[in-house]
Tab-separated table of N, CA and C in Angstrom:
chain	number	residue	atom	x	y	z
A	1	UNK	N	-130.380	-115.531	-74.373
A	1	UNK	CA	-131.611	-115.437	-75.116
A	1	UNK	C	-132.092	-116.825	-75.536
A	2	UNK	N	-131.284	-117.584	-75.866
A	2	UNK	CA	-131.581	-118.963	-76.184
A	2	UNK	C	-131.695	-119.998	-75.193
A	3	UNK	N	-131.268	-119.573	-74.408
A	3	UNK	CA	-131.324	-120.416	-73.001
A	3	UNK	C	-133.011	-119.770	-72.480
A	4	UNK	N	-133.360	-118.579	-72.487
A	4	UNK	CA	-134.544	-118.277	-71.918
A	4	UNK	C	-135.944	-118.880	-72.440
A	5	UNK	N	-135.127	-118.803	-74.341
A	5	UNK	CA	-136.395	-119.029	-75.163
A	5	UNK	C	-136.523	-121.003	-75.011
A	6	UNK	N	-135.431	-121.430	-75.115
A	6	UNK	CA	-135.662	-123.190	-74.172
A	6	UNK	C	-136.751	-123.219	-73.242
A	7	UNK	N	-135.963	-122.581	-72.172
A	7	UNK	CA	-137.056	-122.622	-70.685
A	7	UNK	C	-138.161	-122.197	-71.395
A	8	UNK	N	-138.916	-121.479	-71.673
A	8	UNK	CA	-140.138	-120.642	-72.143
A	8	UNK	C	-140.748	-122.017	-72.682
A	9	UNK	N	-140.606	-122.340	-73.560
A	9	UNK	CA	-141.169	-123.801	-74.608
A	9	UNK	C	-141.410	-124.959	-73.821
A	10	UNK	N	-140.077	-125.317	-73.030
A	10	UNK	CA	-140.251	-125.948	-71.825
A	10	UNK	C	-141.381	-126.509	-71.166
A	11	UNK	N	-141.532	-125.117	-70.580
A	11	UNK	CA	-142.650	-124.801	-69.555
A	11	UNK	C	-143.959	-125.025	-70.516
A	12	UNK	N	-144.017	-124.481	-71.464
A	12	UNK	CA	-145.249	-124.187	-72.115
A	12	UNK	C	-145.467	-126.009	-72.807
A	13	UNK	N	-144.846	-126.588	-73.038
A	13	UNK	CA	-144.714	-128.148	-73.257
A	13	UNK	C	-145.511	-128.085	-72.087
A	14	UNK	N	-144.874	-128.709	-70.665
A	14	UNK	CA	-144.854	-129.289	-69.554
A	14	UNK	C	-146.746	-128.530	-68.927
A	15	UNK	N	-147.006	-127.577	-69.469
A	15	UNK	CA	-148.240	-126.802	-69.037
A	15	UNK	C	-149.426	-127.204	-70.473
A	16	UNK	N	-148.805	-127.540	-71.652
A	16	UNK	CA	-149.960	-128.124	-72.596
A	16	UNK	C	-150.173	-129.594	-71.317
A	17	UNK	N	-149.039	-130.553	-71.619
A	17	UNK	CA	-149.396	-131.567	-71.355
A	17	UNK	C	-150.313	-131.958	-69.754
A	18	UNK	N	-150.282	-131.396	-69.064
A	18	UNK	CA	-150.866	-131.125	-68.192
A	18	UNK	C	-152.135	-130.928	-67.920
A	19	UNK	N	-152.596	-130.072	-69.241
A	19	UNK	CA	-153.458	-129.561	-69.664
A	19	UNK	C	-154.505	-130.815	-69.932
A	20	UNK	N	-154.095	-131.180	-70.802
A	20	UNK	CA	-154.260	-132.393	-71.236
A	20	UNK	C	-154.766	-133.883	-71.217
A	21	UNK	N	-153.644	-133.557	-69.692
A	21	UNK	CA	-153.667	-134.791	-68.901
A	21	UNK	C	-154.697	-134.795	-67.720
A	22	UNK	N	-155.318	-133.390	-67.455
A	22	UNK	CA	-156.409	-133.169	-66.641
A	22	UNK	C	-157.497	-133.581	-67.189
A	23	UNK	N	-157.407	-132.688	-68.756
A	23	UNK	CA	-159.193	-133.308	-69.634
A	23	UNK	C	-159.300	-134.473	-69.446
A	24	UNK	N	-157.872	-135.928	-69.935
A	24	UNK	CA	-158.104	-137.069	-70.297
A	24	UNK	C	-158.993	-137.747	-69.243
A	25	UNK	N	-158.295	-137.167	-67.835
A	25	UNK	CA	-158.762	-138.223	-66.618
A	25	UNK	C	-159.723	-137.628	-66.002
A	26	UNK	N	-160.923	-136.889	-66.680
A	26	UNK	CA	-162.126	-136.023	-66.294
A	26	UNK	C	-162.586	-136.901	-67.259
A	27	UNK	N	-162.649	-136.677	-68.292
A	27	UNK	CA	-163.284	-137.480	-69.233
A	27	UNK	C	-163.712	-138.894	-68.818
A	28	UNK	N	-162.458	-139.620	-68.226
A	28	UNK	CA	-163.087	-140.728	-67.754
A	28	UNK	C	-163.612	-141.044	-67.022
A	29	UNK	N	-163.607	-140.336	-65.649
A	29	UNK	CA	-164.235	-140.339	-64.347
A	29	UNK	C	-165.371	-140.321	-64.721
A	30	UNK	N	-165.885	-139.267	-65.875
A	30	UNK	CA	-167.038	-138.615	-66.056
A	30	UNK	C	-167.767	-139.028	-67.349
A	31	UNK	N	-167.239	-140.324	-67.358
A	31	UNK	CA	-167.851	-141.402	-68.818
A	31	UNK	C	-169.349	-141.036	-68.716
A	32	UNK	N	-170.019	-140.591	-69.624
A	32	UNK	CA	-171.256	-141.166	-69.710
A	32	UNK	C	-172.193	-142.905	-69.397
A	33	UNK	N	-173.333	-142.482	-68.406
A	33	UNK	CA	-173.330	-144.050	-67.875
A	33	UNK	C	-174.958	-143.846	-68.810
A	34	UNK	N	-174.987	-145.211	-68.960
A	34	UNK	CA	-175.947	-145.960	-70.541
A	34	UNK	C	-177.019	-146.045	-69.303
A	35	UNK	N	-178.291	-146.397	-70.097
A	35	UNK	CA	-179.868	-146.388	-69.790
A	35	UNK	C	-180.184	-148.243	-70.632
A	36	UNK	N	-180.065	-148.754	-69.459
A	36	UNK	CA	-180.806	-150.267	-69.919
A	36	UNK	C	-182.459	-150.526	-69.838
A	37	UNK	N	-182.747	-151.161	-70.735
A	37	UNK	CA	-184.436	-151.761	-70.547
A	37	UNK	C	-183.841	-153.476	-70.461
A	38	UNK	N	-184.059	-153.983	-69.293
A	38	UNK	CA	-184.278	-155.516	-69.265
A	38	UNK	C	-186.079	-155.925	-69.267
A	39	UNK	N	-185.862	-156.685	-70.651
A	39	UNK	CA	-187.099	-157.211	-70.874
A	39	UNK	C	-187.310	-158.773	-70.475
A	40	UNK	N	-187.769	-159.498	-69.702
A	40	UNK	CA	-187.906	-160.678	-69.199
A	40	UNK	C	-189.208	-161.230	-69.056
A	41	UNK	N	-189.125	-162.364	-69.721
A	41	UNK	CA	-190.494	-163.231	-70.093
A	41	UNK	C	-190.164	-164.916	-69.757
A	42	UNK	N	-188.397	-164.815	-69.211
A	42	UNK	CA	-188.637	-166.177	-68.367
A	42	UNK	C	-188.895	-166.464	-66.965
A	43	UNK	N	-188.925	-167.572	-66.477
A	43	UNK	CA	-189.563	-167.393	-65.369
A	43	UNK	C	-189.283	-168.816	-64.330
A	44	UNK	N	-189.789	-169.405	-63.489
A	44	UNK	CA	-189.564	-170.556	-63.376
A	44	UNK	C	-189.429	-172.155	-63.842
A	45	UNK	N	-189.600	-172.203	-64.969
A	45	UNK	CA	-189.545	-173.080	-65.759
A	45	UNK	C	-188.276	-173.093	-66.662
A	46	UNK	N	-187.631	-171.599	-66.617
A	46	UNK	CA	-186.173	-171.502	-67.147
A	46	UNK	C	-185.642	-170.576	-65.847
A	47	UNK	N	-185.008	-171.436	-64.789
A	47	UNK	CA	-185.091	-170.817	-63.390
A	47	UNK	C	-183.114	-169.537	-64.305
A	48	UNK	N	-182.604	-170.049	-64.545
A	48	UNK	CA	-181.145	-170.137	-64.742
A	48	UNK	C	-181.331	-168.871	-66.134
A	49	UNK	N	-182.000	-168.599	-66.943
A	49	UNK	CA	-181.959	-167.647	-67.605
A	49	UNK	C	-182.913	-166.248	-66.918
A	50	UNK	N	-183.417	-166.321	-66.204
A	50	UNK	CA	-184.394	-165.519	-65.296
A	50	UNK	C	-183.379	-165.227	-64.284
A	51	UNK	N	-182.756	-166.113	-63.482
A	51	UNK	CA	-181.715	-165.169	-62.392
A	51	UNK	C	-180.746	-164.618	-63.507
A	52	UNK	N	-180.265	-165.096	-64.417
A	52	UNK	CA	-179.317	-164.040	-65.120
A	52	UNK	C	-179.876	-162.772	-65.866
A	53	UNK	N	-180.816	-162.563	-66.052
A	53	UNK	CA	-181.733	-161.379	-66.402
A	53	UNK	C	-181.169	-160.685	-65.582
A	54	UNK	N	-181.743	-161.027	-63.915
A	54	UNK	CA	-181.242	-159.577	-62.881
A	54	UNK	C	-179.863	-159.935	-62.651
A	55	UNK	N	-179.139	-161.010	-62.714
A	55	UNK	CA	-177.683	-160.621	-62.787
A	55	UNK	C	-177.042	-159.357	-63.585
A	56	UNK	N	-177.725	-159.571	-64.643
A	56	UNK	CA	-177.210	-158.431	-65.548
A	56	UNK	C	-177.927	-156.903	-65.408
A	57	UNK	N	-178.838	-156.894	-64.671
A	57	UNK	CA	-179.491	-155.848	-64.078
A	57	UNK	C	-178.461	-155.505	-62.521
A	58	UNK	N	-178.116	-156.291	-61.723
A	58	UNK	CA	-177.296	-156.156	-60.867
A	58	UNK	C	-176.490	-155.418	-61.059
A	59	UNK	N	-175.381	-156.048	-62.331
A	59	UNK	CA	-174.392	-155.723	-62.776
A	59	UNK	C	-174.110	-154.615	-63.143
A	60	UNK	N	-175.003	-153.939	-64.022
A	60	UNK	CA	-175.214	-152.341	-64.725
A	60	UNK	C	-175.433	-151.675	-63.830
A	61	UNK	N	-176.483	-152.057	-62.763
A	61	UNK	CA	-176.264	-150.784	-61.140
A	61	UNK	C	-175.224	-150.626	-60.832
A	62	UNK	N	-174.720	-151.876	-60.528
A	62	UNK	CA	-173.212	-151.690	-59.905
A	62	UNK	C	-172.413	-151.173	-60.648
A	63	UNK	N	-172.245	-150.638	-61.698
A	63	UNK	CA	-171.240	-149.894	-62.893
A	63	UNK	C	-171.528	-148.835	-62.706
A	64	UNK	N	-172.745	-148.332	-62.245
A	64	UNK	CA	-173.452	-146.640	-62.197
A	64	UNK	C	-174.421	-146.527	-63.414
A	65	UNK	N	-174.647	-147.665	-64.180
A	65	UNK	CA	-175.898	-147.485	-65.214
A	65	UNK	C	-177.420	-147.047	-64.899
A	66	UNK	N	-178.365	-146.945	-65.499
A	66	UNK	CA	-179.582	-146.634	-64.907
A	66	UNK	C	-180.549	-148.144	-65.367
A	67	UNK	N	-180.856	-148.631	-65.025
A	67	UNK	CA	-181.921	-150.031	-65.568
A	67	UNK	C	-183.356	-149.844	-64.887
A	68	UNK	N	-184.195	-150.496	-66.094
A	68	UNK	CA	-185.725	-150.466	-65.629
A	68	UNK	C	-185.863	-151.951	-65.915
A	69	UNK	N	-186.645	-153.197	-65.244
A	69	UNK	CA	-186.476	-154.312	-65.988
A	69	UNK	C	-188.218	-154.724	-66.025
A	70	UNK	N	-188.718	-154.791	-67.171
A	70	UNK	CA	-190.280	-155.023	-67.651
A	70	UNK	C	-190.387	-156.242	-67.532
A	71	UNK	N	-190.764	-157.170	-66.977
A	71	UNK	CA	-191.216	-158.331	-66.709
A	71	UNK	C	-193.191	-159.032	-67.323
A	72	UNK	N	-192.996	-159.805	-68.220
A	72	UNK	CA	-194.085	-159.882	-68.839
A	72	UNK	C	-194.468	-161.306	-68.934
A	73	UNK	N	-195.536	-161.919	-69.451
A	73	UNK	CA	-195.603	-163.530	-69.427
A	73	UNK	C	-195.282	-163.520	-68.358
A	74	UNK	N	-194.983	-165.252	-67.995
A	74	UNK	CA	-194.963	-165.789	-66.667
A	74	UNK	C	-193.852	-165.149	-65.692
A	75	UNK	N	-192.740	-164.146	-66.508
A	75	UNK	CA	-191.831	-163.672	-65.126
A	75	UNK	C	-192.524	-162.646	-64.609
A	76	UNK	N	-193.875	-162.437	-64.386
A	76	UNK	CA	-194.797	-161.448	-63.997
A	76	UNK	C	-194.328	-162.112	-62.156
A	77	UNK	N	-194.307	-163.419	-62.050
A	77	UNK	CA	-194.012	-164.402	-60.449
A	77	UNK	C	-192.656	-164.023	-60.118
A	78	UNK	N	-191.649	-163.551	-61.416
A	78	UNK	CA	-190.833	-163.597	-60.656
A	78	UNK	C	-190.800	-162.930	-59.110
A	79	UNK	N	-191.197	-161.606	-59.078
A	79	UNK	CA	-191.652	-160.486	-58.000
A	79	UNK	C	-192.245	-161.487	-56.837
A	80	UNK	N	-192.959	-162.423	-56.615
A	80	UNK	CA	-193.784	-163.314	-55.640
A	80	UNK	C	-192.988	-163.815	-54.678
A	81	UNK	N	-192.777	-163.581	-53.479
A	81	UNK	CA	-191.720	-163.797	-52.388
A	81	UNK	C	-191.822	-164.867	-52.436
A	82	UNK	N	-192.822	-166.102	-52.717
A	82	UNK	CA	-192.033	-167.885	-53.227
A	82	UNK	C	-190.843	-167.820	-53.825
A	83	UNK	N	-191.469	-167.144	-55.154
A	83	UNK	CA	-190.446	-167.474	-56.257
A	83	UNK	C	-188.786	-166.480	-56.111
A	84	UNK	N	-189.116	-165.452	-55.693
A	84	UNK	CA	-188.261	-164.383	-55.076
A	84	UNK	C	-186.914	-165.724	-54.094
A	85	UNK	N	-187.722	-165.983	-53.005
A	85	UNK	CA	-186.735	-166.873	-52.038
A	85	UNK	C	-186.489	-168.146	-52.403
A	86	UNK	N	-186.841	-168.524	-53.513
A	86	UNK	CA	-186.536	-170.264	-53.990
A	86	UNK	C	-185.440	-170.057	-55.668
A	87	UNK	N	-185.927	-169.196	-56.236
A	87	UNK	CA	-185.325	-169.582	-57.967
A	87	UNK	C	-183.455	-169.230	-57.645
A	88	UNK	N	-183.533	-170.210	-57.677
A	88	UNK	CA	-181.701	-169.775	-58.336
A	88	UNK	C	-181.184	-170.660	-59.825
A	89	UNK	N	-180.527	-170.421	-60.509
A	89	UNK	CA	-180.249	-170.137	-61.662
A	89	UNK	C	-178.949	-170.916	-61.758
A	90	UNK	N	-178.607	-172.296	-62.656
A	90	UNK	CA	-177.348	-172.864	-62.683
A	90	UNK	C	-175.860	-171.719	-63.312
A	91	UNK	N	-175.308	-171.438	-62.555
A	91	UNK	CA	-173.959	-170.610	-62.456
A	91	UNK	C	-174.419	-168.909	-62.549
A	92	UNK	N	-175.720	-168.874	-62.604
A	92	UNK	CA	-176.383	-167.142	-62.492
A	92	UNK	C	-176.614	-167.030	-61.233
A	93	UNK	N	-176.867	-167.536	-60.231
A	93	UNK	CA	-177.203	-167.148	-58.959
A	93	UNK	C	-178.205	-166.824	-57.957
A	94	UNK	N	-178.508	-166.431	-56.881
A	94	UNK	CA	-179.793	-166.387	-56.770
A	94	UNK	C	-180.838	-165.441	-56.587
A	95	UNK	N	-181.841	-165.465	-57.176
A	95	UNK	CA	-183.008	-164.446	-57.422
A	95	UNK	C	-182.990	-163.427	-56.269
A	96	UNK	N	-182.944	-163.827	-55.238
A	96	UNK	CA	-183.305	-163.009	-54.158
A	96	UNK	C	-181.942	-162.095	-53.703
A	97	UNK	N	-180.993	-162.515	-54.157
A	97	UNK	CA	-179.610	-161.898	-53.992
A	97	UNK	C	-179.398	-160.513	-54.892
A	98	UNK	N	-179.812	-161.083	-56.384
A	98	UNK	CA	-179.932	-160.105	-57.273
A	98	UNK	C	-180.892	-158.832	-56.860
A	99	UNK	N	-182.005	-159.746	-56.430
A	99	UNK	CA	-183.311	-158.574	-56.831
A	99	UNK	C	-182.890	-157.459	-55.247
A	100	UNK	N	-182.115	-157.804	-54.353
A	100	UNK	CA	-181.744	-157.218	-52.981
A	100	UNK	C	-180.936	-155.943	-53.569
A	101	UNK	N	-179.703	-156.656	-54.552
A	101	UNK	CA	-178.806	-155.017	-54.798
A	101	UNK	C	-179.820	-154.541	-55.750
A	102	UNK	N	-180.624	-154.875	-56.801
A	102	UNK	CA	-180.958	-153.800	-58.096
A	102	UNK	C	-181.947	-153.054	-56.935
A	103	UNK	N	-183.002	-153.520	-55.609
A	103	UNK	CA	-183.468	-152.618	-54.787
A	103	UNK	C	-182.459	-151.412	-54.504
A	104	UNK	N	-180.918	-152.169	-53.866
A	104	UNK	CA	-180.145	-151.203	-53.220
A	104	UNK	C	-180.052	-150.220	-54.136
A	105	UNK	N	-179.576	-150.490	-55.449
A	105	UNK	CA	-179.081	-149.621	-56.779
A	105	UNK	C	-180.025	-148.999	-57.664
A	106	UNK	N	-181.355	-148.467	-56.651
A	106	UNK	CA	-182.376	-148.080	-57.581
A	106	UNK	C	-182.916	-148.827	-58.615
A	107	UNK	N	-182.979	-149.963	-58.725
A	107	UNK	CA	-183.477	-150.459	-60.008
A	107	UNK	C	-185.047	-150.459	-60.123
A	108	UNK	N	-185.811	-150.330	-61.141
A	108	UNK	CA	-187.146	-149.816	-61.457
A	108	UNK	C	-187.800	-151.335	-61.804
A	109	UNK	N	-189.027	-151.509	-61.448
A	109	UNK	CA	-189.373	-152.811	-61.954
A	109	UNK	C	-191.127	-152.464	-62.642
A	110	UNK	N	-191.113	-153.076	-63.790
A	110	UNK	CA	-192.350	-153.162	-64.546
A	110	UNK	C	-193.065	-153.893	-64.763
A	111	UNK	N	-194.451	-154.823	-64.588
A	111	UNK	CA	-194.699	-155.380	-64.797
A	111	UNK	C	-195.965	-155.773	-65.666
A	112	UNK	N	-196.007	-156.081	-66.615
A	112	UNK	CA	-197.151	-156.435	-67.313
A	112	UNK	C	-198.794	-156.604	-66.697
A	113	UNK	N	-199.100	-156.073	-67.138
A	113	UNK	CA	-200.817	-156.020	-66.377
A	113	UNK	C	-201.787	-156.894	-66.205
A	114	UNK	N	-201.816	-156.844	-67.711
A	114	UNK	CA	-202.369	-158.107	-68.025
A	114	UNK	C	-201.825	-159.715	-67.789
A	115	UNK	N	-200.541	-159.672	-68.508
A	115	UNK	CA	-199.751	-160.968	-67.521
A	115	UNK	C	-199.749	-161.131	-66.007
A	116	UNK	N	-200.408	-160.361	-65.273
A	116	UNK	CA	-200.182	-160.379	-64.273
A	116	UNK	C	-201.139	-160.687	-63.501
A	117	UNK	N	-202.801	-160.152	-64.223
A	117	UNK	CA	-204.228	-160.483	-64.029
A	117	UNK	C	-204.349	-161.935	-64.383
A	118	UNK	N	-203.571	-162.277	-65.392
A	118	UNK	CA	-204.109	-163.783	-66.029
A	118	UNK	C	-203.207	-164.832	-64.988
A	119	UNK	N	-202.298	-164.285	-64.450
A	119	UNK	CA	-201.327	-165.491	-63.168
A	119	UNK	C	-201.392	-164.687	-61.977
A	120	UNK	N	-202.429	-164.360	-61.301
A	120	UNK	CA	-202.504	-163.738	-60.508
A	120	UNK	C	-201.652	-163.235	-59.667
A	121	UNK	N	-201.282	-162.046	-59.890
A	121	UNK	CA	-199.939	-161.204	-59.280
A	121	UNK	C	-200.877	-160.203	-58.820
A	122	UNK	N	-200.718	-159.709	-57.810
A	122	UNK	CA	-201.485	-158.090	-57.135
A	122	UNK	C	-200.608	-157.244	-56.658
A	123	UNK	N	-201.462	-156.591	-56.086
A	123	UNK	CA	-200.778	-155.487	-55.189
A	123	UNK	C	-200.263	-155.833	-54.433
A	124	UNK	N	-200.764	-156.954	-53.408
A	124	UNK	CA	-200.179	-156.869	-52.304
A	124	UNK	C	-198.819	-158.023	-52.494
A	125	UNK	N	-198.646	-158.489	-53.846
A	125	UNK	CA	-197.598	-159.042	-54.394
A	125	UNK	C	-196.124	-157.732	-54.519
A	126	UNK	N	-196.704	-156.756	-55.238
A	126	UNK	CA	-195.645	-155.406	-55.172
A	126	UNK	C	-195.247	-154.721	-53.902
A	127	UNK	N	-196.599	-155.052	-52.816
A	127	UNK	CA	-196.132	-153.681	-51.593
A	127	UNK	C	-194.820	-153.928	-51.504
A	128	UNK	N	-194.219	-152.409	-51.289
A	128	UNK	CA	-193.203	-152.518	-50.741
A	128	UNK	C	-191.849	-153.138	-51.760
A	129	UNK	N	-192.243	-152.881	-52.993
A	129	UNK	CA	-191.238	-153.437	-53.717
A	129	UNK	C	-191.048	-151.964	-55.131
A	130	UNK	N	-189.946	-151.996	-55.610
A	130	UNK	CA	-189.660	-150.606	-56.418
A	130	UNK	C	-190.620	-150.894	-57.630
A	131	UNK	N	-191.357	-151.832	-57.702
A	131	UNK	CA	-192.106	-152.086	-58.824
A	131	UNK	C	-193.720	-151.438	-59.026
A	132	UNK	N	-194.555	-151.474	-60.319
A	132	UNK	CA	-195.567	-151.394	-60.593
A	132	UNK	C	-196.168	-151.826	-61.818
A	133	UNK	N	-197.556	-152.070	-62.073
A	133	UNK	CA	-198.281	-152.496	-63.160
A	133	UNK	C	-198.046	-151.321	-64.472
A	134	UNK	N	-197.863	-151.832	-65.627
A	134	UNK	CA	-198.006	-151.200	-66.734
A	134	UNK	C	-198.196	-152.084	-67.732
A	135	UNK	N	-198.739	-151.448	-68.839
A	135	UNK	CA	-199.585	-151.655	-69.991
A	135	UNK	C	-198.148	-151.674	-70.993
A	136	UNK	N	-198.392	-152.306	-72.276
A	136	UNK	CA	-197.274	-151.998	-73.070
A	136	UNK	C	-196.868	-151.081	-73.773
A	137	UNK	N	-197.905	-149.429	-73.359
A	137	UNK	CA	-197.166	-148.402	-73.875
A	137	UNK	C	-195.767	-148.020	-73.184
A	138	UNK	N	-196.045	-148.906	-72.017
A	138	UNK	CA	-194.730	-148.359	-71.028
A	138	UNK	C	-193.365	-149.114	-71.690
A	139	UNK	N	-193.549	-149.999	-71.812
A	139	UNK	CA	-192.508	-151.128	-72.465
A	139	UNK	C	-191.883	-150.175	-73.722
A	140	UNK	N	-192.863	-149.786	-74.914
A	140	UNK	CA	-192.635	-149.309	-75.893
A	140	UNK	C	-191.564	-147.707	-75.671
A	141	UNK	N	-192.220	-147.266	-74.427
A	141	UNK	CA	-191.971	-145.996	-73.642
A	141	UNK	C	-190.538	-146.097	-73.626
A	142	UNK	N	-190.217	-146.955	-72.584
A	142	UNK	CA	-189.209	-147.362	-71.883
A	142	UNK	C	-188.029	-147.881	-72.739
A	143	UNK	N	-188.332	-148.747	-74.214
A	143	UNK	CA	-187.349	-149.125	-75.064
A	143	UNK	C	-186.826	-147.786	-75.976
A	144	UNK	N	-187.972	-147.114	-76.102
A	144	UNK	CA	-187.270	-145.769	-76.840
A	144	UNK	C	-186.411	-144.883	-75.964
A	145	UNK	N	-186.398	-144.851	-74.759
A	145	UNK	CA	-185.782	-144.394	-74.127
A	145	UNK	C	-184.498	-144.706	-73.660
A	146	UNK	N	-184.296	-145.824	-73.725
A	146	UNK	CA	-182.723	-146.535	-73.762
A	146	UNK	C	-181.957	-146.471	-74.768
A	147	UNK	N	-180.576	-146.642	-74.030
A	147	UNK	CA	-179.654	-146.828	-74.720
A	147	UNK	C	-179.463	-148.582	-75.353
A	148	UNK	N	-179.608	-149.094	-74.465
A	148	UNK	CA	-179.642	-150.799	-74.653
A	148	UNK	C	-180.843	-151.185	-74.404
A	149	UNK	N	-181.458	-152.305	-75.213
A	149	UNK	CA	-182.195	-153.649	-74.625
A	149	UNK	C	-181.763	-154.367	-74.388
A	150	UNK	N	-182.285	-155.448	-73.400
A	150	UNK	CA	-181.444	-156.887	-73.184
A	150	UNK	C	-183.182	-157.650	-73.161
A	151	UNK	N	-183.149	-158.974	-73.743
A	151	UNK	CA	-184.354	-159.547	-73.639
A	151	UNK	C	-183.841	-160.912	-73.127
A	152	UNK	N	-184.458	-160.890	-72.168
A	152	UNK	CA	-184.401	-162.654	-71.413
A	152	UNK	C	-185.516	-163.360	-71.540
């Protein structure tokens, strides 16, 4: 009887922990992934804080995060296949490298409208790029909707 009621506890140990040990490593697989707004207003004149903007936009795709990055003031150029194939960034890297995976990794791009009318950025600056013009309800939109800001 005492030998049965051992085994019994045993088992029922060895079947909690188990138990257990399934939730823990679901749980993590199944982390909740965060909602970034990258806000960026540098541009070529701060080449090295502007590629680290989408470094860190890179970075959060590549984790499985979701990022939108609003680009306003003069990084309205960043998007401009000049500035796209020339800016690289001292130890951030280069523009066109970044902006290639946040394409691969879905990344969303926003750009100021008006910043964009006053340094002439167009359409045919976006074709073909995950980006579009918005006004700053979108910005406002877009920050309530995150989990993080990051401002460059």
């Amino acid at each position: 009887m005492k030998r049965t009621f051992l085994t019994f506890v045993s088992l029922f140990l060895i079947w909690t922990a188990t138990i257990v040990c399934a939730q823990s490593s679901s749980t993590v697989s199944n982390s909740p992934k965060m909602k970034f707004l990258i806000h960026v207003t540098q541009s070529t004149e701060n080449p090295t804080v502007a590629a680290l903007a989408f470094l860190v936009a890179k970075t959060a795709l590549e984790e499985g995060h979701s990022v939108s990055i609003f680009l306003a003031g003069d990084a309205v150029k960043l998007l401009q296949e000049p500035t796209l194939g020339t800016l690289a960034g001292l130890g951030t890297g280069k523009l066109r490298e970044h902006y290639d995976a946040i394409v691969a990794h879905h990344g969303r791009f926003y750009l100021s409208g008006n910043s964009s009318k006053a340094r002439g950025v167009t359409e045919e600056d976006l074709k073909g790029k995950p980006a579009e013009f918005a006004l700053p309800t979108v910005l406002i939109r877009l920050a309530t909707e995150s989990d993080r800001v990051f401002t460059y």
